[in-house]
PDB file of C-alpha atoms in Angstrom:
ATOM      1  CA  UNK A 359      26.854  -7.393  27.535  1.00  0.00           C
ATOM      2  CA  UNK A 360      30.642  -7.438  28.446  1.00  0.00           C
ATOM      3  CA  UNK A 361      33.263  -6.404  25.981  1.00  0.00           C
ATOM      4  CA  UNK A 362      34.482 -10.095  25.365  1.00  0.00           C
ATOM      5  CA  UNK A 363      30.879 -11.207  24.419  1.00  0.00           C
ATOM      6  CA  UNK A 364      30.475  -8.152  22.106  1.00  0.00           C
ATOM      7  CA  UNK A 365      33.768  -8.805  20.431  1.00  0.00           C
ATOM      8  CA  UNK A 366      32.864 -12.453  19.924  1.00  0.00           C
ATOM      9  CA  UNK A 367      29.522 -11.626  18.349  1.00  0.00           C
ATOM     10  CA  UNK A 368      31.305  -9.247  15.970  1.00  0.00           C
ATOM     11  CA  UNK A 369      33.855 -11.932  14.985  1.00  0.00           C
ATOM     12  CA  UNK A 370      31.136 -14.485  14.087  1.00  0.00           C
ATOM     13  CA  UNK A 371      29.809 -12.271  11.324  1.00  0.00           C
ATOM     14  CA  UNK A 372      30.746 -13.603   7.891  1.00  0.00           C
ATOM     15  CA  UNK A 373      29.701 -10.457   5.976  1.00  0.00           C
ATOM     16  CA  UNK A 374      29.081  -6.833   6.595  1.00  0.00           C
ATOM     17  CA  UNK A 375      25.423  -6.032   7.347  1.00  0.00           C
ATOM     18  CA  UNK A 376      23.850  -3.398   5.154  1.00  0.00           C
ATOM     19  CA  UNK A 377      21.233  -1.019   6.768  1.00  0.00           C
ATOM     20  CA  UNK A 378      17.977  -1.131   5.023  1.00  0.00           C
ATOM     21  CA  UNK A 379      14.258  -0.238   5.557  1.00  0.00           C
ATOM     22  CA  UNK A 380      12.077  -2.835   3.668  1.00  0.00           C
ATOM     23  CA  UNK A 381       8.596  -3.922   4.382  1.00  0.00           C
ATOM     24  CA  UNK A 382       8.073  -7.684   4.471  1.00  0.00           C
ATOM     25  CA  UNK A 383       5.833 -10.480   5.698  1.00  0.00           C
ATOM     26  CA  UNK A 384       7.389 -13.263   7.847  1.00  0.00           C
ATOM     27  CA  UNK A 385       5.298 -16.532   7.546  1.00  0.00           C
ATOM     28  CA  UNK A 386       5.185 -19.044  10.251  1.00  0.00           C
ATOM     29  CA  UNK A 387       3.227 -21.935   8.737  1.00  0.00           C
ATOM     30  CA  UNK A 388       0.303 -20.298   6.959  1.00  0.00           C
ATOM     31  CA  UNK A 389       0.230 -17.055   9.259  1.00  0.00           C
ATOM     32  CA  UNK A 390       1.919 -13.939   7.989  1.00  0.00           C
ATOM     33  CA  UNK A 391       3.137 -11.138  10.158  1.00  0.00           C
ATOM     34  CA  UNK A 392       4.033  -7.719   8.965  1.00  0.00           C
ATOM     35  CA  UNK A 393       7.484  -6.711   9.676  1.00  0.00           C
ATOM     36  CA  UNK A 394      10.478  -4.406   8.684  1.00  0.00           C
ATOM     37  CA  UNK A 395      13.873  -5.619   7.631  1.00  0.00           C
ATOM     38  CA  UNK A 396      16.338  -3.232   9.173  1.00  0.00           C
ATOM     39  CA  UNK A 397      19.648  -4.737   8.049  1.00  0.00           C
ATOM     40  CA  UNK A 398      20.753  -7.515   5.773  1.00  0.00           C
ATOM     41  CA  UNK A 399      23.795  -9.627   4.725  1.00  0.00           C
ATOM     42  CA  UNK A 400      24.226 -12.529   2.229  1.00  0.00           C
ATOM     43  CA  UNK A 401      23.652 -14.765   5.228  1.00  0.00           C
ATOM     44  CA  UNK A 402      20.847 -13.414   7.080  1.00  0.00           C
ATOM     45  CA  UNK A 403      18.823 -10.322   8.229  1.00  0.00           C
ATOM     46  CA  UNK A 404      17.366  -8.543  11.336  1.00  0.00           C
ATOM     47  CA  UNK A 405      13.700  -7.786  11.243  1.00  0.00           C
ATOM     48  CA  UNK A 406      11.582  -5.680  13.709  1.00  0.00           C
ATOM     49  CA  UNK A 407       8.063  -7.006  14.730  1.00  0.00           C
ATOM     50  CA  UNK A 408       5.922  -5.974  17.545  1.00  0.00           C
ATOM     51  CA  UNK A 409       5.608  -9.549  18.968  1.00  0.00           C
ATOM     52  CA  UNK A 410       8.556 -11.707  18.332  1.00  0.00           C
ATOM     53  CA  UNK A 411       7.288 -14.459  20.523  1.00  0.00           C
ATOM     54  CA  UNK A 412       5.003 -15.608  17.780  1.00  0.00           C
ATOM     55  CA  UNK A 413       7.966 -16.705  15.662  1.00  0.00           C
ATOM     56  CA  UNK A 414       9.035 -20.327  15.867  1.00  0.00           C
ATOM     57  CA  UNK A 415      12.226 -21.857  14.523  1.00  0.00           C
ATOM     58  CA  UNK A 416      11.613 -21.375  10.773  1.00  0.00           C
ATOM     59  CA  UNK A 417      10.172 -18.532   8.755  1.00  0.00           C
ATOM     60  CA  UNK A 418       9.411 -17.754   5.148  1.00  0.00           C
ATOM     61  CA  UNK A 419      10.453 -14.106   4.505  1.00  0.00           C
ATOM     62  CA  UNK A 420       8.511 -12.331   1.699  1.00  0.00           C
ATOM     63  CA  UNK A 421       9.783  -8.948   0.798  1.00  0.00           C
ATOM     64  CA  UNK A 422       7.093  -6.560  -0.352  1.00  0.00           C
ATOM     65  CA  UNK A 423       7.287  -6.177  -4.238  1.00  0.00           C
ATOM     66  CA  UNK A 424       9.430  -9.361  -4.770  1.00  0.00           C
ATOM     67  CA  UNK A 425       8.233 -12.736  -5.887  1.00  0.00           C
ATOM     68  CA  UNK A 426      10.592 -15.136  -4.390  1.00  0.00           C
ATOM     69  CA  UNK A 427      10.391 -15.816  -0.624  1.00  0.00           C
ATOM     70  CA  UNK A 428      13.525 -16.557   1.411  1.00  0.00           C
ATOM     71  CA  UNK A 429      13.558 -19.495   3.970  1.00  0.00           C
ATOM     72  CA  UNK A 430      15.259 -18.683   7.222  1.00  0.00           C
ATOM     73  CA  UNK A 431      16.062 -19.907  10.662  1.00  0.00           C
ATOM     74  CA  UNK A 432      15.374 -17.784  13.742  1.00  0.00           C
ATOM     75  CA  UNK A 433      18.696 -17.395  15.370  1.00  0.00           C
ATOM     76  CA  UNK A 434      17.851 -14.969  18.172  1.00  0.00           C
ATOM     77  CA  UNK A 435      14.993 -12.824  19.360  1.00  0.00           C
ATOM     78  CA  UNK A 436      14.436 -10.009  21.853  1.00  0.00           C
ATOM     79  CA  UNK A 437      11.537  -7.812  22.719  1.00  0.00           C
ATOM     80  CA  UNK A 438      11.183  -6.280  19.202  1.00  0.00           C
ATOM     81  CA  UNK A 439      13.707  -7.795  16.908  1.00  0.00           C
ATOM     82  CA  UNK A 440      14.419 -11.086  15.362  1.00  0.00           C
ATOM     83  CA  UNK A 441      17.737 -12.343  13.803  1.00  0.00           C
ATOM     84  CA  UNK A 442      17.333 -14.629  10.856  1.00  0.00           C
ATOM     85  CA  UNK A 443      19.920 -16.897   9.073  1.00  0.00           C
ATOM     86  CA  UNK A 444      18.932 -17.673   5.445  1.00  0.00           C
ATOM     87  CA  UNK A 445      18.913 -21.422   4.342  1.00  0.00           C
ATOM     88  CA  UNK A 446      20.822 -20.496   1.300  1.00  0.00           C
ATOM     89  CA  UNK A 447      23.150 -17.546   1.393  1.00  0.00           C
ATOM     90  CA  UNK A 448      22.995 -15.087  -1.491  1.00  0.00           C
ATOM     91  CA  UNK A 449      25.990 -13.601  -3.306  1.00  0.00           C
ATOM     92  CA  UNK A 450      24.107 -10.333  -3.731  1.00  0.00           C
ATOM     93  CA  UNK A 451      22.441  -8.603  -0.853  1.00  0.00           C
ATOM     94  CA  UNK A 452      19.947  -7.152  -3.340  1.00  0.00           C
ATOM     95  CA  UNK A 453      18.536 -10.615  -3.972  1.00  0.00           C
ATOM     96  CA  UNK A 454      16.680 -10.493  -0.650  1.00  0.00           C
TER      97      UNK A 454
END
């Protein structure tokens, strides 16, 4: 990745990412996949999963220990991680 591309991606961020280590399940339709949330902002998060190719365009993210799922769009994928953008941003990162 060249410097200009890296700077452009940083400039697109609307909020600072907070590093976390949270267990979650990402649901695609009725299938749930265990994953780890590795960072989060009010607008989205980055998750780790062993096989990102199973994820489509939309997911329901259920954080272990919380009752309310978060709906999100898949923004990007690589070999082990997925970037998600929440349908509704949250004012508080702790609300994920």
